[in-house]
PDB file of C-alpha atoms in Angstrom:
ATOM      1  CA  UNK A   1      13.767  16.303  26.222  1.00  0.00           C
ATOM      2  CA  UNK A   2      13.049  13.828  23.676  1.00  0.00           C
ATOM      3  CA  UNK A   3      13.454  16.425  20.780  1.00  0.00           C
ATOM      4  CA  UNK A   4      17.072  17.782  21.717  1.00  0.00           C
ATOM      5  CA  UNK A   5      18.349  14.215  21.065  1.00  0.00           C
ATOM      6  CA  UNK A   6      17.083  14.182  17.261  1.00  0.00           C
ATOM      7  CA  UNK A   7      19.254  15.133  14.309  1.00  0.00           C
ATOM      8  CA  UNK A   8      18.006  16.746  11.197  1.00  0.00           C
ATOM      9  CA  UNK A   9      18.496  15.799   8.021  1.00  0.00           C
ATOM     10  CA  UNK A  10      21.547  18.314   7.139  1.00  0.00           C
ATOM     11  CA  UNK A  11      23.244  16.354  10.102  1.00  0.00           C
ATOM     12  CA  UNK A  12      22.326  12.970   9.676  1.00  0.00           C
ATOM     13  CA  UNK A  13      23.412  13.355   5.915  1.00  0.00           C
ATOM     14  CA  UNK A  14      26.762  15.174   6.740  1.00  0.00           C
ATOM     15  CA  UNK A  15      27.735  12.215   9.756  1.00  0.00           C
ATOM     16  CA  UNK A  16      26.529   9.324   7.479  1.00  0.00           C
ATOM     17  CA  UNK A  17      28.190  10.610   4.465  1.00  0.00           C
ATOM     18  CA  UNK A  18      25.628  10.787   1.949  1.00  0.00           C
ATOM     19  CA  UNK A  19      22.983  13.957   0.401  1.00  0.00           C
ATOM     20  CA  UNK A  20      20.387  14.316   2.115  1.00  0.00           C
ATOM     21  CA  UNK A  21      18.355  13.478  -1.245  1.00  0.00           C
ATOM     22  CA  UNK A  22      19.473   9.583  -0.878  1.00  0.00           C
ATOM     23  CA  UNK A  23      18.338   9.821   2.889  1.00  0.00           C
ATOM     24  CA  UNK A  24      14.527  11.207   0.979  1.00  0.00           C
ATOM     25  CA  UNK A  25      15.138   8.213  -1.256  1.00  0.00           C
ATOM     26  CA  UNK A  26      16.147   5.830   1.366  1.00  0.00           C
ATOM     27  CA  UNK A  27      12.862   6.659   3.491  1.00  0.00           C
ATOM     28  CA  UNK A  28      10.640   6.419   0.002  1.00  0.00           C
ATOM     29  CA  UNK A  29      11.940   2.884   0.096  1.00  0.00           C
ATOM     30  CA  UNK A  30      11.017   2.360   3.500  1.00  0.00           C
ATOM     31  CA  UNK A  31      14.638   1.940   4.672  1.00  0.00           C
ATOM     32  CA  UNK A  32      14.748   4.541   7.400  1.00  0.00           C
ATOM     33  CA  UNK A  33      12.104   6.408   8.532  1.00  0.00           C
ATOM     34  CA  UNK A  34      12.227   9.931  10.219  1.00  0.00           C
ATOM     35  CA  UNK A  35      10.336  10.535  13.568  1.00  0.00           C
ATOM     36  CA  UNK A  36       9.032  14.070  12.427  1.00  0.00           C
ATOM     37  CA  UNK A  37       9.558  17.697  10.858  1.00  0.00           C
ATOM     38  CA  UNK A  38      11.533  20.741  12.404  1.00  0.00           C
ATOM     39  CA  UNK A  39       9.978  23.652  10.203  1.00  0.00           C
ATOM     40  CA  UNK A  40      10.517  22.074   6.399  1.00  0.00           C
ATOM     41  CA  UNK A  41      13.680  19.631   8.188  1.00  0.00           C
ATOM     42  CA  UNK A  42      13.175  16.333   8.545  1.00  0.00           C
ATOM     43  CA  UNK A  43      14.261  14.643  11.894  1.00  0.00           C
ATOM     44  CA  UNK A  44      15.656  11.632  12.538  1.00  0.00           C
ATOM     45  CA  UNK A  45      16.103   9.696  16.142  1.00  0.00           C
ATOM     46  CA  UNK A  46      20.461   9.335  16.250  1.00  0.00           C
ATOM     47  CA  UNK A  47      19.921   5.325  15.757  1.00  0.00           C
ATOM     48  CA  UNK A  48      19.527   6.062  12.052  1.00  0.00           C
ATOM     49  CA  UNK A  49      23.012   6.355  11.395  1.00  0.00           C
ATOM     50  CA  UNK A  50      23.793   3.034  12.464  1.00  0.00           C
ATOM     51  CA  UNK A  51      20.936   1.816  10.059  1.00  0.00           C
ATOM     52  CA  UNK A  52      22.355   3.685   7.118  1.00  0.00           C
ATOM     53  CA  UNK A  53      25.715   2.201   7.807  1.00  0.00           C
ATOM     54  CA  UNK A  54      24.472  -1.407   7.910  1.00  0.00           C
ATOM     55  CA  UNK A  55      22.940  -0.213   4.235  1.00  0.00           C
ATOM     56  CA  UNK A  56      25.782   1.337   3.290  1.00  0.00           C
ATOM     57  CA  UNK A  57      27.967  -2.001   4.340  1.00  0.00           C
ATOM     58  CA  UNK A  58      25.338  -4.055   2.483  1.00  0.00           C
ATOM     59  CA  UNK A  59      25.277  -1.843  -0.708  1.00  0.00           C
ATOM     60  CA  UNK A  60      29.306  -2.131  -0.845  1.00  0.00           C
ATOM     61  CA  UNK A  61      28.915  -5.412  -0.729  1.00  0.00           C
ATOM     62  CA  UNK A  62      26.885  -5.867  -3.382  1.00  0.00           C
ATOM     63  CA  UNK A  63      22.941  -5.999  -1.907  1.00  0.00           C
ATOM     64  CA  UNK A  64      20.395  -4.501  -3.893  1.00  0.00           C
ATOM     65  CA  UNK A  65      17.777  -1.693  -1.729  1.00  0.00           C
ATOM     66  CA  UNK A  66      15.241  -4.537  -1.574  1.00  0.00           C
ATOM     67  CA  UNK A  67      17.378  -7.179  -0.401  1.00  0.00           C
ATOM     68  CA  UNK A  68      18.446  -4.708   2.191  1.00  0.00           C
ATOM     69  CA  UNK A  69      15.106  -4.031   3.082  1.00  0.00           C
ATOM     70  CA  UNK A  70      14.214  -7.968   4.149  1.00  0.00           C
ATOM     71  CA  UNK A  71      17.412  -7.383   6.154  1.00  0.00           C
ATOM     72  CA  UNK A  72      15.189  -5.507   8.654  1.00  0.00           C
ATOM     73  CA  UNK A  73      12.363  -6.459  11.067  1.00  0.00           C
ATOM     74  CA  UNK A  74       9.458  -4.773  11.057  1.00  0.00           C
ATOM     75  CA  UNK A  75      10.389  -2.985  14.208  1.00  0.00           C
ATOM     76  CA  UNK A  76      13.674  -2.116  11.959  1.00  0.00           C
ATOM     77  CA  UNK A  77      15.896  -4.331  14.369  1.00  0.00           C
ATOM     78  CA  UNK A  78      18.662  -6.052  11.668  1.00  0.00           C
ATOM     79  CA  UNK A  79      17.481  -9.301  10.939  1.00  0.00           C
ATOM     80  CA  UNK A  80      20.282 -10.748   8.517  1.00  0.00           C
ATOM     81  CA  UNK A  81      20.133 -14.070   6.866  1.00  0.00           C
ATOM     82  CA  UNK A  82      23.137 -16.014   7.055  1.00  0.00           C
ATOM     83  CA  UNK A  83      22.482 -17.879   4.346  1.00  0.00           C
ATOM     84  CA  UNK A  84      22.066 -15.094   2.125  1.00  0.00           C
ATOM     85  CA  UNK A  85      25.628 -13.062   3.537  1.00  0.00           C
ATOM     86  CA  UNK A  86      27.296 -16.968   2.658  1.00  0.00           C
ATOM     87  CA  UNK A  87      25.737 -16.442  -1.000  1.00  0.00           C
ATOM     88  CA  UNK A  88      26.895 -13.019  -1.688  1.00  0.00           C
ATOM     89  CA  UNK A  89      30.485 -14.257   0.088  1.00  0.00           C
ATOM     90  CA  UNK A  90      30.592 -17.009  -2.522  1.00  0.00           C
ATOM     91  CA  UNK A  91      29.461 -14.521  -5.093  1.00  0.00           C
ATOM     92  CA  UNK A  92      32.608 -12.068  -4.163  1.00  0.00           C
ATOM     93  CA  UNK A  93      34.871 -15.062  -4.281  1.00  0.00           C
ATOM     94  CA  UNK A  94      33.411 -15.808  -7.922  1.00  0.00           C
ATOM     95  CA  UNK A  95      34.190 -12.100  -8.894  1.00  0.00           C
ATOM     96  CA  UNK A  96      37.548 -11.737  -6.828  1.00  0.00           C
ATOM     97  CA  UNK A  97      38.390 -15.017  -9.274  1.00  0.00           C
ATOM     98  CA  UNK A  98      37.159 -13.481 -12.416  1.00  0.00           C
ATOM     99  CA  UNK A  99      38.899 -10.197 -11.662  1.00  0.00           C
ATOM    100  CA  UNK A 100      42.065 -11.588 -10.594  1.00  0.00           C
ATOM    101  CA  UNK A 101      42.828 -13.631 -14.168  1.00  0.00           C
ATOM    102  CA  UNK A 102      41.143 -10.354 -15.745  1.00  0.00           C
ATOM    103  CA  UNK A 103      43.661  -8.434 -14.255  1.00  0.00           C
ATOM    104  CA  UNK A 104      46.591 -10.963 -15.327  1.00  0.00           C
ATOM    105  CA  UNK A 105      45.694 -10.726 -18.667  1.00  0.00           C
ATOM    106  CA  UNK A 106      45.454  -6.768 -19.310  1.00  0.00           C
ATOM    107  CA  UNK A 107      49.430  -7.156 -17.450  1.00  0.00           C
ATOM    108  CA  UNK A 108      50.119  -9.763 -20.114  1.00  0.00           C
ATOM    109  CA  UNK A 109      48.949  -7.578 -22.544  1.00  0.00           C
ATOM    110  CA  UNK A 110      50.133  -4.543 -21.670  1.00  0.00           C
ATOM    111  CA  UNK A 111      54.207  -5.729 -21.877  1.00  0.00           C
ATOM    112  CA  UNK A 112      53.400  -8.779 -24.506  1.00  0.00           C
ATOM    113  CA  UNK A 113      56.278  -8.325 -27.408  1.00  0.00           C
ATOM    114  CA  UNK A 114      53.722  -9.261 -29.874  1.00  0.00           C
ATOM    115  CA  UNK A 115      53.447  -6.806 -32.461  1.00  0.00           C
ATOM    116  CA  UNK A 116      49.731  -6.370 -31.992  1.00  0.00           C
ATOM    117  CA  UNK A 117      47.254  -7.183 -29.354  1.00  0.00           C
ATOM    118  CA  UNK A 118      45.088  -8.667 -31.360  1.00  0.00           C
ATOM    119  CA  UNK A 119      48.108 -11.259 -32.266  1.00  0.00           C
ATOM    120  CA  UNK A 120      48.773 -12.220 -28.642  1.00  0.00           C
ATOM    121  CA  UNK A 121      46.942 -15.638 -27.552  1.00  0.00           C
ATOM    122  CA  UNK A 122      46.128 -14.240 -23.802  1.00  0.00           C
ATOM    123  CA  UNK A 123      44.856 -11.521 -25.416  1.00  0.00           C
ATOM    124  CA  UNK A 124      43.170 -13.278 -27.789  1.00  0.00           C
ATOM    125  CA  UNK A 125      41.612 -15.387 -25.441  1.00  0.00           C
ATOM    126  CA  UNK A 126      40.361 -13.105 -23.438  1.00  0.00           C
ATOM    127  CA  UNK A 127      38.329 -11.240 -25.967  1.00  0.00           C
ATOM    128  CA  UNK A 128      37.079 -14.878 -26.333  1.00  0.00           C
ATOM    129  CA  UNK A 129      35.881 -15.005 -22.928  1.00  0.00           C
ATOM    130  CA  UNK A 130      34.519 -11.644 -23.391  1.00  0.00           C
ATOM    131  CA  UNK A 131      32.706 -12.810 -26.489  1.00  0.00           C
ATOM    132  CA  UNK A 132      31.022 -15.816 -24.947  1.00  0.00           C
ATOM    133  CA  UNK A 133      30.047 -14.075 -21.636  1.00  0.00           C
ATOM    134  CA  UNK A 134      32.671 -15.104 -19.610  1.00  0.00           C
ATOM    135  CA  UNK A 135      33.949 -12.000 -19.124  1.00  0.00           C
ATOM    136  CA  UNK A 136      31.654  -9.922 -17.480  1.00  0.00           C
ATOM    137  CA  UNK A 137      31.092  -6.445 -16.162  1.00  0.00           C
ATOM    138  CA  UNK A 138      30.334  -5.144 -12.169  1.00  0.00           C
ATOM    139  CA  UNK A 139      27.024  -6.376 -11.473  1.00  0.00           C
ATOM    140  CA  UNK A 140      26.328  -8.906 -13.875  1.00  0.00           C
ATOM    141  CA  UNK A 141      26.161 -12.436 -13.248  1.00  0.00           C
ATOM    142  CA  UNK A 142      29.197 -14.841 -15.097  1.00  0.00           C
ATOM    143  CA  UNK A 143      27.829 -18.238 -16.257  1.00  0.00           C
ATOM    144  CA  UNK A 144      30.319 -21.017 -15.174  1.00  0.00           C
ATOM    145  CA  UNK A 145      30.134 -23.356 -12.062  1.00  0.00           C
TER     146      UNK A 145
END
């Protein structure tokens, strides 16, 4: 029986890790899709949770919903573009960077004898960086090379 095979929503959302509301969202988006109700419970064919952990490995990595989305066929086979995983590769290398002399600097200026941050030249320069957009937060985009 086709049916016995199919997981509802309270069991797709407990083995995948995540409410069941982002599984709603997720099929809003057009990222999963279930194959039918149960009474009120949404069903969902078992091959689901191997889709929502190719979205959760692209989300970790940094991939919005949409570009997620054009990582799928139309028959919802993956359908990955190399030359976009290279991109967001090079993109985590940029941020590893950035992160790495961030971190170096909050060390420095956490045991730096000068009497004040604000008197320390690493610290100084970075709030410089910070100040000219060269420091910047998750998710947004560093100007530089």
């Amino acid at each position: 029986m086709a049916g016995m095979t199919e997981l509802d929503i309270a069991e797709v959302a407990h083995r995948a890790g995540v409410p069941a509301s982002t599984l709603r969202f997720y099929e809003e988006k057009g990222l999963i899709s279930s194959t039918g109700r149960r009474g009120l419970r949404r069903q969902y064919d078992p091959g689901v949770l191997e889709r929502l952990a190719l979205i959760a490995l692209g989300r970790t990595a940094g991939f919005s919903l949409d570009e997620i989305a054009h990582m799928f066929a139309p028959d919802g086979r993956p359908r990955i573009d190399r030359r976009m995983l290279a991109a967001k590769a090079d993109e985590l290398d940029r941020r590893i960077r950035e992160l790495g002399a961030l971190r170096d600097s909050l060390r420095h200026a956490a045991a730096c004898p000068a009497p004040s941050h604000l008197e320390c030249p690493t610290f100084r320069g970075l709030l410089d960086a910070a100040a000219s957009g060269g420091v910047a937060a998750p998710g947004r985009r560093v100007p530089g090379p």
